[in-house]
Each structure stands twice: as structure tokens, then as C-alpha cells.
């Protein structure tokens, strides 16, 4: 199926817009490499950039079902397959850039993947994404039946592997992986609510945002403490209240979570009744 066509073969502006959006990061990286504006270590910079976009697109893919439910946006489900395949493509490019960074010495690449833990879990995540992409066709869905659903639930574990890989790869500054982890926890909260048939409303969504942001702060502090036992985790937690230098990951997660709650609240308002009521009040 052509990416910008719907199942009936008709042109879909929405799918075309999503398709072009998925190409933008790759085009940016390619252009930066071609023009020499990727920094002193261009391949390494491109490697990190594609890795980050792999995790971002993976989380966006996971957000499709909650977005469809909370925002009542049905058509978003039609781009989930495209998002999943794009995630695999960026992961594959990420590996390809690592091969380039190792001067195409495949033996060294293989040994590094076996020896270095973060590369091992990253490669396992790539294999998982490859399996999901290969079985994303309609024929695969029909052939696998119930096994297809079971297989594609592995995406949650793949996301965890990707986040751990990103944490280790980031080393000193784990701002990006901390934010991604917080958003993953937020998405899992929405999915668990659906799994256990918990009716969502504005205050519950707000509570999810608070819990996810608190867990984000805890995860970030725990990571820094585990990486360097000389750092007091309490001081790391207190740093979340200092806005002198930057906005800490927990606040980004809280802001996004509360934004979801606000959007949900606005969706529940019957605007056709609000207008006339306000007009009648104003005329008195």
C-alpha cells in the first residue's frame, strides 16, 4: 500500500502529512552530514540523533491507542503501522551508522555487540522491531491470528530495552532518556487503565501525570546515584525545584500529562450549549 493512500486506495492528506513528518529527521541528519554541519564527530552525532528519534517514534507509536481513546481521534489508528515501520527504519539506520563509525569492520561490530551490555540490549531491541515490522502486513495478521496480538505486545518490552540503551548511551546527561521514560510510564498508565477497565476522567488523568512525573524524578535520581555513589540522591531530587539552569525532566512529563488532562476536559464540554448560554447572559 502506498503510504499516502487509505485502505480503499484513496489519497489521504493526513497520511501524507505523517509520512513527510517521519522523513524530516532523516533528511535533516543526511543534510547535516552532507554539508559538514554535524559537529567535530559527525558520524557519532548522527548516531546519537537517529537513536533518539528511534525512541521518540517508538513512544509516538505507543501513544496512538491512548490518543484514539482519550481524544476520540479515530483516524490516528490508520498511521500506527506507518509509525511502527518508521521506528524500525530509524533503528536500522542507527545500526548502520554504528557500522560506519567502526570503519565497516563487521567482526569488531559483532564483538562489541556481544561484549558491551548496552549494545547487546540495543541489538535485541532492533531484532524485536524487525519482527514487528515484518509481521505488520494484513497477510501476517491473518496468518498468525491470535499469535499476532501476542507477538506485538512485545513492543512494551522492546521500549524498555530501548530506554535502558538510551540511558547508558547518554552517560552524563540523561535528560532525554529521563523524559522518554516518564512519558513511557504515562502511556503505560493509560493502557493499564484500559486493561483493567478503569473509567478515565480529568482528575484521574491529572493524577497519572503527577505519579509519572514523580517516578521520572525518582528514576533520574536513582540513575545518577547508581552511576556515581558519591552523589546524594536527595540533592538530585531537590534539584528539580531549581529552575536556574533548565527545566528538569519531571516537569516536562508533568506538563505533557496535564495537557492531556486539559484536552480531555475540553473534549467533554458541549460547546453548542456553552455559546447560547453565554450570549443570553451577555444580553442581560
Short mmCIF file of the C-alpha atoms (twelve columns), coordinates in Angstrom:
data_MODEL
# 
_entry.id   MODEL 
# 
loop_
_atom_site.group_PDB 
_atom_site.id 
_atom_site.type_symbol 
_atom_site.label_atom_id 
_atom_site.label_alt_id 
_atom_site.label_comp_id 
_atom_site.label_asym_id 
_atom_site.label_seq_id 
_atom_site.Cartn_x 
_atom_site.Cartn_y 
_atom_site.Cartn_z 
_atom_site.pdbx_PDB_model_num 
ATOM 1   C CA . UNK A 1   0.000   0.000   0.000  1 
ATOM 2   C CA . UNK A 2   1.274   3.464   -0.897 1 
ATOM 3   C CA . UNK A 3   1.913   5.413   2.363  1 
ATOM 4   C CA . UNK A 4   -0.370  8.314   1.447  1 
ATOM 5   C CA . UNK A 5   -3.346  6.163   0.472  1 
ATOM 6   C CA . UNK A 6   -6.034  4.792   2.775  1 
ATOM 7   C CA . UNK A 7   -7.268  1.194   2.671  1 
ATOM 8   C CA . UNK A 8   -9.665  1.979   -0.162 1 
ATOM 9   C CA . UNK A 9   -6.827  3.336   -2.278 1 
ATOM 10  C CA . UNK A 10  -7.911  6.970   -1.953 1 
ATOM 11  C CA . UNK A 11  -5.480  9.807   -1.328 1 
ATOM 12  C CA . UNK A 12  -5.207  10.664  2.387  1 
ATOM 13  C CA . UNK A 13  -3.780  14.130  3.210  1 
ATOM 14  C CA . UNK A 14  -3.382  13.064  6.856  1 
ATOM 15  C CA . UNK A 15  -1.295  10.005  5.998  1 
ATOM 16  C CA . UNK A 16  0.810   12.049  3.581  1 
ATOM 17  C CA . UNK A 17  1.465   14.650  6.300  1 
ATOM 18  C CA . UNK A 18  2.532   11.940  8.760  1 
ATOM 19  C CA . UNK A 19  4.723   10.276  6.119  1 
ATOM 20  C CA . UNK A 20  6.517   13.547  5.355  1 
ATOM 21  C CA . UNK A 21  6.903   14.241  9.069  1 
ATOM 22  C CA . UNK A 22  8.607   10.879  9.537  1 
ATOM 23  C CA . UNK A 23  11.098  11.748  6.808  1 
ATOM 24  C CA . UNK A 24  12.097  15.120  8.271  1 
ATOM 25  C CA . UNK A 25  14.583  13.889  10.952 1 
ATOM 26  C CA . UNK A 26  16.304  11.589  8.466  1 
ATOM 27  C CA . UNK A 27  16.564  14.326  5.858  1 
ATOM 28  C CA . UNK A 28  17.960  16.704  8.494  1 
ATOM 29  C CA . UNK A 29  20.659  14.212  9.528  1 
ATOM 30  C CA . UNK A 30  21.558  13.418  5.909  1 
ATOM 31  C CA . UNK A 31  21.750  17.127  5.009  1 
ATOM 32  C CA . UNK A 32  23.864  17.910  8.070  1 
ATOM 33  C CA . UNK A 33  26.285  15.119  7.193  1 
ATOM 34  C CA . UNK A 34  26.465  16.247  3.561  1 
ATOM 35  C CA . UNK A 35  27.138  19.887  4.461  1 
ATOM 36  C CA . UNK A 36  29.537  19.150  7.306  1 
ATOM 37  C CA . UNK A 37  27.421  20.854  9.967  1 
ATOM 38  C CA . UNK A 38  27.115  17.826  12.275 1 
ATOM 39  C CA . UNK A 39  29.992  18.860  14.524 1 
ATOM 40  C CA . UNK A 40  33.537  17.624  15.095 1 
ATOM 41  C CA . UNK A 41  32.421  13.980  15.139 1 
ATOM 42  C CA . UNK A 42  29.634  13.894  12.518 1 
ATOM 43  C CA . UNK A 43  29.052  10.128  12.416 1 
ATOM 44  C CA . UNK A 44  28.882  9.913   16.205 1 
ATOM 45  C CA . UNK A 45  26.475  12.863  16.308 1 
ATOM 46  C CA . UNK A 46  24.288  11.300  13.603 1 
ATOM 47  C CA . UNK A 47  24.400  8.022   15.513 1 
ATOM 48  C CA . UNK A 48  23.014  9.682   18.645 1 
ATOM 49  C CA . UNK A 49  20.433  11.670  16.667 1 
ATOM 50  C CA . UNK A 50  18.977  8.634   14.906 1 
ATOM 51  C CA . UNK A 51  18.956  6.696   18.173 1 
ATOM 52  C CA . UNK A 52  16.969  9.417   19.906 1 
ATOM 53  C CA . UNK A 53  14.462  9.586   17.071 1 
ATOM 54  C CA . UNK A 54  14.047  5.817   17.185 1 
ATOM 55  C CA . UNK A 55  12.923  6.035   20.818 1 
ATOM 56  C CA . UNK A 56  10.734  9.086   20.114 1 
ATOM 57  C CA . UNK A 57  8.944   7.402   17.230 1 
ATOM 58  C CA . UNK A 58  8.525   4.230   19.291 1 
ATOM 59  C CA . UNK A 59  6.769   6.206   22.038 1 
ATOM 60  C CA . UNK A 60  4.645   8.046   19.476 1 
ATOM 61  C CA . UNK A 61  3.593   4.654   18.115 1 
ATOM 62  C CA . UNK A 62  2.633   3.540   21.629 1 
ATOM 63  C CA . UNK A 63  0.669   6.768   22.065 1 
ATOM 64  C CA . UNK A 64  -1.660  6.024   19.143 1 
ATOM 65  C CA . UNK A 65  -4.142  3.848   21.037 1 
ATOM 66  C CA . UNK A 66  -4.414  6.138   24.106 1 
ATOM 67  C CA . UNK A 67  -4.724  9.159   21.799 1 
ATOM 68  C CA . UNK A 68  -7.508  7.478   19.884 1 
ATOM 69  C CA . UNK A 69  -9.339  6.759   23.123 1 
ATOM 70  C CA . UNK A 70  -8.799  9.988   25.053 1 
ATOM 71  C CA . UNK A 71  -9.067  12.456  22.172 1 
ATOM 72  C CA . UNK A 72  -11.659 10.384  20.304 1 
ATOM 73  C CA . UNK A 73  -9.488  10.751  17.205 1 
ATOM 74  C CA . UNK A 74  -10.325 7.596   15.252 1 
ATOM 75  C CA . UNK A 75  -8.307  8.209   12.119 1 
ATOM 76  C CA . UNK A 76  -4.994  8.235   14.035 1 
ATOM 77  C CA . UNK A 77  -5.138  4.425   14.134 1 
ATOM 78  C CA . UNK A 78  -4.548  4.388   10.359 1 
ATOM 79  C CA . UNK A 79  -0.964  5.639   10.762 1 
ATOM 80  C CA . UNK A 80  0.122   3.278   13.558 1 
ATOM 81  C CA . UNK A 81  1.593   0.754   11.127 1 
ATOM 82  C CA . UNK A 82  3.491   3.509   9.315  1 
ATOM 83  C CA . UNK A 83  4.883   4.799   12.614 1 
ATOM 84  C CA . UNK A 84  6.000   1.317   13.648 1 
ATOM 85  C CA . UNK A 85  7.793   0.632   10.375 1 
ATOM 86  C CA . UNK A 86  9.453   4.060   10.515 1 
ATOM 87  C CA . UNK A 87  10.689  3.278   14.037 1 
ATOM 88  C CA . UNK A 88  12.354  0.107   12.739 1 
ATOM 89  C CA . UNK A 89  13.887  2.003   9.788  1 
ATOM 90  C CA . UNK A 90  15.462  4.591   12.093 1 
ATOM 91  C CA . UNK A 91  16.774  1.812   14.350 1 
ATOM 92  C CA . UNK A 92  18.294  0.110   11.295 1 
ATOM 93  C CA . UNK A 93  19.910  3.376   10.173 1 
ATOM 94  C CA . UNK A 94  21.193  3.783   13.741 1 
ATOM 95  C CA . UNK A 95  22.920  0.395   13.495 1 
ATOM 96  C CA . UNK A 96  24.210  1.220   10.015 1 
ATOM 97  C CA . UNK A 97  25.827  4.409   11.309 1 
ATOM 98  C CA . UNK A 98  27.468  2.402   14.093 1 
ATOM 99  C CA . UNK A 99  28.959  0.111   11.440 1 
ATOM 100 C CA . UNK A 100 30.255  3.191   9.617  1 
ATOM 101 C CA . UNK A 101 31.671  4.543   12.892 1 
ATOM 102 C CA . UNK A 102 33.561  1.249   13.295 1 
ATOM 103 C CA . UNK A 103 35.006  1.615   9.775  1 
ATOM 104 C CA . UNK A 104 32.884  -1.251  8.404  1 
ATOM 105 C CA . UNK A 105 34.795  -3.845  10.436 1 
ATOM 106 C CA . UNK A 106 31.879  -6.251  10.888 1 
ATOM 107 C CA . UNK A 107 33.853  -8.564  13.183 1 
ATOM 108 C CA . UNK A 108 34.514  -5.707  15.576 1 
ATOM 109 C CA . UNK A 109 30.871  -4.613  15.417 1 
ATOM 110 C CA . UNK A 110 29.728  -8.127  16.284 1 
ATOM 111 C CA . UNK A 111 32.183  -8.490  19.164 1 
ATOM 112 C CA . UNK A 112 31.223  -5.087  20.576 1 
ATOM 113 C CA . UNK A 113 27.558  -6.050  20.492 1 
ATOM 114 C CA . UNK A 114 28.351  -9.227  22.432 1 
ATOM 115 C CA . UNK A 115 30.732  -7.622  24.949 1 
ATOM 116 C CA . UNK A 116 29.027  -4.290  25.681 1 
ATOM 117 C CA . UNK A 117 25.736  -4.689  27.556 1 
ATOM 118 C CA . UNK A 118 24.091  -1.527  26.212 1 
ATOM 119 C CA . UNK A 119 24.870  -2.608  22.654 1 
ATOM 120 C CA . UNK A 120 23.523  -6.088  23.339 1 
ATOM 121 C CA . UNK A 121 20.153  -4.843  24.568 1 
ATOM 122 C CA . UNK A 122 20.039  -2.294  21.755 1 
ATOM 123 C CA . UNK A 123 20.577  -5.050  19.199 1 
ATOM 124 C CA . UNK A 124 17.928  -7.248  20.838 1 
ATOM 125 C CA . UNK A 125 15.504  -4.312  20.641 1 
ATOM 126 C CA . UNK A 126 16.353  -3.929  16.936 1 
ATOM 127 C CA . UNK A 127 15.634  -7.620  16.307 1 
ATOM 128 C CA . UNK A 128 12.304  -7.188  18.092 1 
ATOM 129 C CA . UNK A 129 11.414  -4.184  15.948 1 
ATOM 130 C CA . UNK A 130 12.390  -6.173  12.842 1 
ATOM 131 C CA . UNK A 131 9.991   -8.956  13.843 1 
ATOM 132 C CA . UNK A 132 7.170   -6.464  14.401 1 
ATOM 133 C CA . UNK A 133 7.835   -4.685  11.094 1 
ATOM 134 C CA . UNK A 134 7.981   -7.976  9.180  1 
ATOM 135 C CA . UNK A 135 4.584   -9.028  10.595 1 
ATOM 136 C CA . UNK A 136 2.865   -5.662  10.164 1 
ATOM 137 C CA . UNK A 137 1.133   -6.645  6.912  1 
ATOM 138 C CA . UNK A 138 -2.513  -7.673  6.596  1 
ATOM 139 C CA . UNK A 139 -1.472  -11.124 5.393  1 
ATOM 140 C CA . UNK A 140 0.674   -11.609 8.514  1 
ATOM 141 C CA . UNK A 141 -2.254  -10.618 10.725 1 
ATOM 142 C CA . UNK A 142 -4.476  -13.209 9.029  1 
ATOM 143 C CA . UNK A 143 -1.790  -15.909 9.043  1 
ATOM 144 C CA . UNK A 144 -0.781  -15.514 12.698 1 
ATOM 145 C CA . UNK A 145 -4.249  -14.935 14.127 1 
ATOM 146 C CA . UNK A 146 -4.177  -14.604 17.928 1 
ATOM 147 C CA . UNK A 147 -0.404  -15.122 17.912 1 
ATOM 148 C CA . UNK A 148 -0.063  -11.789 16.101 1 
ATOM 149 C CA . UNK A 149 -1.538  -9.872  19.050 1 
ATOM 150 C CA . UNK A 150 0.714   -11.763 21.467 1 
ATOM 151 C CA . UNK A 151 3.782   -11.048 19.342 1 
ATOM 152 C CA . UNK A 152 3.067   -7.347  19.029 1 
ATOM 153 C CA . UNK A 153 2.643   -6.963  22.781 1 
ATOM 154 C CA . UNK A 154 6.424   -7.435  22.865 1 
ATOM 155 C CA . UNK A 155 6.642   -3.758  21.872 1 
ATOM 156 C CA . UNK A 156 6.362   -2.817  25.569 1 
ATOM 157 C CA . UNK A 157 9.467   -4.846  26.452 1 
ATOM 158 C CA . UNK A 158 11.245  -3.532  23.352 1 
ATOM 159 C CA . UNK A 159 10.537  0.023   24.523 1 
ATOM 160 C CA . UNK A 160 12.069  -0.756  27.936 1 
ATOM 161 C CA . UNK A 161 15.209  -2.143  26.256 1 
ATOM 162 C CA . UNK A 162 15.412  0.952   24.073 1 
ATOM 163 C CA . UNK A 163 15.125  3.254   27.085 1 
ATOM 164 C CA . UNK A 164 17.826  1.394   29.034 1 
ATOM 165 C CA . UNK A 165 20.065  1.514   25.952 1 
ATOM 166 C CA . UNK A 166 19.458  5.248   25.681 1 
ATOM 167 C CA . UNK A 167 20.208  5.816   29.375 1 
ATOM 168 C CA . UNK A 168 23.555  4.013   29.188 1 
ATOM 169 C CA . UNK A 169 24.460  5.643   25.876 1 
ATOM 170 C CA . UNK A 170 23.694  9.129   27.218 1 
ATOM 171 C CA . UNK A 171 26.224  8.685   30.083 1 
ATOM 172 C CA . UNK A 172 26.475  12.076  31.839 1 
ATOM 173 C CA . UNK A 173 23.354  13.923  30.668 1 
ATOM 174 C CA . UNK A 174 20.284  11.677  30.863 1 
ATOM 175 C CA . UNK A 175 17.707  14.430  30.392 1 
ATOM 176 C CA . UNK A 176 16.335  12.989  27.146 1 
ATOM 177 C CA . UNK A 177 16.035  9.352   28.323 1 
ATOM 178 C CA . UNK A 178 14.528  10.524  31.633 1 
ATOM 179 C CA . UNK A 179 11.811  12.436  29.780 1 
ATOM 180 C CA . UNK A 180 11.197  9.492   27.459 1 
ATOM 181 C CA . UNK A 181 10.963  7.140   30.451 1 
ATOM 182 C CA . UNK A 182 8.450   9.423   32.147 1 
ATOM 183 C CA . UNK A 183 6.311   9.553   29.014 1 
ATOM 184 C CA . UNK A 184 6.525   5.766   28.701 1 
ATOM 185 C CA . UNK A 185 5.257   5.426   32.283 1 
ATOM 186 C CA . UNK A 186 2.460   7.860   31.492 1 
ATOM 187 C CA . UNK A 187 1.435   5.839   28.435 1 
ATOM 188 C CA . UNK A 188 1.552   2.609   30.412 1 
ATOM 189 C CA . UNK A 189 -0.734  4.204   32.993 1 
ATOM 190 C CA . UNK A 190 -3.298  4.948   30.283 1 
ATOM 191 C CA . UNK A 191 -3.019  1.419   28.912 1 
ATOM 192 C CA . UNK A 192 -3.352  -0.209  32.328 1 
ATOM 193 C CA . UNK A 193 -6.479  1.846   32.927 1 
ATOM 194 C CA . UNK A 194 -7.933  0.412   29.729 1 
ATOM 195 C CA . UNK A 195 -6.740  -3.102  30.602 1 
ATOM 196 C CA . UNK A 196 -8.485  -3.048  33.982 1 
ATOM 197 C CA . UNK A 197 -11.479 -1.095  32.668 1 
ATOM 198 C CA . UNK A 198 -10.860 1.970   34.832 1 
ATOM 199 C CA . UNK A 199 -13.047 4.841   33.648 1 
ATOM 200 C CA . UNK A 200 -10.812 7.827   32.996 1 
ATOM 201 C CA . UNK A 201 -11.749 11.409  33.782 1 
ATOM 202 C CA . UNK A 202 -9.909  14.695  34.134 1 
ATOM 203 C CA . UNK A 203 -8.780  14.271  37.737 1 
ATOM 204 C CA . UNK A 204 -7.549  10.710  37.158 1 
ATOM 205 C CA . UNK A 205 -5.537  11.860  34.147 1 
ATOM 206 C CA . UNK A 206 -4.092  14.630  36.304 1 
ATOM 207 C CA . UNK A 207 -3.211  12.063  38.962 1 
ATOM 208 C CA . UNK A 208 -1.487  9.905   36.348 1 
ATOM 209 C CA . UNK A 209 0.560   12.953  35.325 1 
ATOM 210 C CA . UNK A 210 1.635   13.618  38.923 1 
ATOM 211 C CA . UNK A 211 2.573   9.976   39.538 1 
ATOM 212 C CA . UNK A 212 4.512   9.689   36.258 1 
ATOM 213 C CA . UNK A 213 6.416   12.926  36.957 1 
ATOM 214 C CA . UNK A 214 7.311   11.765  40.479 1 
ATOM 215 C CA . UNK A 215 8.545   8.429   39.121 1 
ATOM 216 C CA . UNK A 216 10.561  10.320  36.498 1 
ATOM 217 C CA . UNK A 217 12.324  12.333  39.197 1 
ATOM 218 C CA . UNK A 218 12.988  9.150   41.151 1 
ATOM 219 C CA . UNK A 219 14.320  7.278   38.121 1 
ATOM 220 C CA . UNK A 220 16.644  10.138  37.177 1 
ATOM 221 C CA . UNK A 221 18.000  10.454  40.734 1 
ATOM 222 C CA . UNK A 222 18.433  6.679   41.013 1 
ATOM 223 C CA . UNK A 223 20.349  6.586   37.739 1 
ATOM 224 C CA . UNK A 224 22.791  9.313   38.744 1 
ATOM 225 C CA . UNK A 225 23.219  7.750   42.183 1 
ATOM 226 C CA . UNK A 226 23.874  4.288   40.685 1 
ATOM 227 C CA . UNK A 227 26.349  5.793   38.218 1 
ATOM 228 C CA . UNK A 228 28.241  7.666   40.951 1 
ATOM 229 C CA . UNK A 229 27.677  6.655   44.571 1 
ATOM 230 C CA . UNK A 230 29.298  9.912   45.716 1 
ATOM 231 C CA . UNK A 231 26.187  11.833  44.648 1 
ATOM 232 C CA . UNK A 232 23.481  12.315  47.270 1 
ATOM 233 C CA . UNK A 233 20.143  11.274  45.690 1 
ATOM 234 C CA . UNK A 234 18.283  13.714  47.954 1 
ATOM 235 C CA . UNK A 235 20.249  16.592  46.432 1 
ATOM 236 C CA . UNK A 236 19.318  15.314  42.980 1 
ATOM 237 C CA . UNK A 237 15.652  15.327  43.924 1 
ATOM 238 C CA . UNK A 238 15.963  18.843  45.343 1 
ATOM 239 C CA . UNK A 239 17.497  19.968  42.047 1 
ATOM 240 C CA . UNK A 240 14.049  19.541  40.481 1 
ATOM 241 C CA . UNK A 241 12.987  22.669  42.380 1 
ATOM 242 C CA . UNK A 242 15.819  24.743  40.937 1 
ATOM 243 C CA . UNK A 243 14.858  26.406  37.639 1 
ATOM 244 C CA . UNK A 244 18.041  28.479  37.323 1 
ATOM 245 C CA . UNK A 245 19.569  26.416  34.526 1 
ATOM 246 C CA . UNK A 246 16.941  24.246  32.918 1 
ATOM 247 C CA . UNK A 247 13.559  22.621  33.311 1 
ATOM 248 C CA . UNK A 248 14.056  19.162  34.770 1 
ATOM 249 C CA . UNK A 249 12.544  16.063  33.073 1 
ATOM 250 C CA . UNK A 250 9.830   15.584  35.716 1 
ATOM 251 C CA . UNK A 251 8.304   18.966  34.848 1 
ATOM 252 C CA . UNK A 252 8.188   18.138  31.134 1 
ATOM 253 C CA . UNK A 253 6.375   14.895  31.920 1 
ATOM 254 C CA . UNK A 254 4.010   16.660  34.321 1 
ATOM 255 C CA . UNK A 255 3.268   19.383  31.756 1 
ATOM 256 C CA . UNK A 256 2.521   16.903  28.980 1 
ATOM 257 C CA . UNK A 257 0.378   14.775  31.285 1 
ATOM 258 C CA . UNK A 258 -1.636  17.778  32.483 1 
ATOM 259 C CA . UNK A 259 -2.018  18.965  28.874 1 
ATOM 260 C CA . UNK A 260 -3.618  15.592  28.075 1 
ATOM 261 C CA . UNK A 261 -5.996  16.077  31.025 1 
ATOM 262 C CA . UNK A 262 -6.942  19.567  29.795 1 
ATOM 263 C CA . UNK A 263 -7.554  18.312  26.250 1 
ATOM 264 C CA . UNK A 264 -9.739  15.555  27.665 1 
ATOM 265 C CA . UNK A 265 -11.676 18.105  29.730 1 
ATOM 266 C CA . UNK A 266 -12.256 20.317  26.697 1 
ATOM 267 C CA . UNK A 267 -13.473 17.302  24.721 1 
ATOM 268 C CA . UNK A 268 -16.161 16.671  27.355 1 
ATOM 269 C CA . UNK A 269 -17.639 20.166  27.071 1 
ATOM 270 C CA . UNK A 270 -20.704 20.532  24.882 1 
ATOM 271 C CA . UNK A 271 -19.687 23.751  23.142 1 
ATOM 272 C CA . UNK A 272 -23.028 24.008  21.347 1 
ATOM 273 C CA . UNK A 273 -24.669 24.672  24.729 1 
ATOM 274 C CA . UNK A 274 -21.943 26.964  26.059 1 
ATOM 275 C CA . UNK A 275 -22.337 29.537  23.261 1 
ATOM 276 C CA . UNK A 276 -26.065 30.338  23.625 1 
ATOM 277 C CA . UNK A 277 -25.812 30.426  27.425 1 
ATOM 278 C CA . UNK A 278 -23.029 32.985  27.312 1 
ATOM 279 C CA . UNK A 279 -24.893 35.027  24.708 1 
ATOM 280 C CA . UNK A 280 -28.025 35.113  26.889 1 
ATOM 281 C CA . UNK A 281 -26.016 36.227  29.911 1 
ATOM 282 C CA . UNK A 282 -24.302 38.979  27.948 1 
ATOM 283 C CA . UNK A 283 -27.639 40.392  26.693 1 
ATOM 284 C CA . UNK A 284 -28.990 40.982  30.194 1 
# 
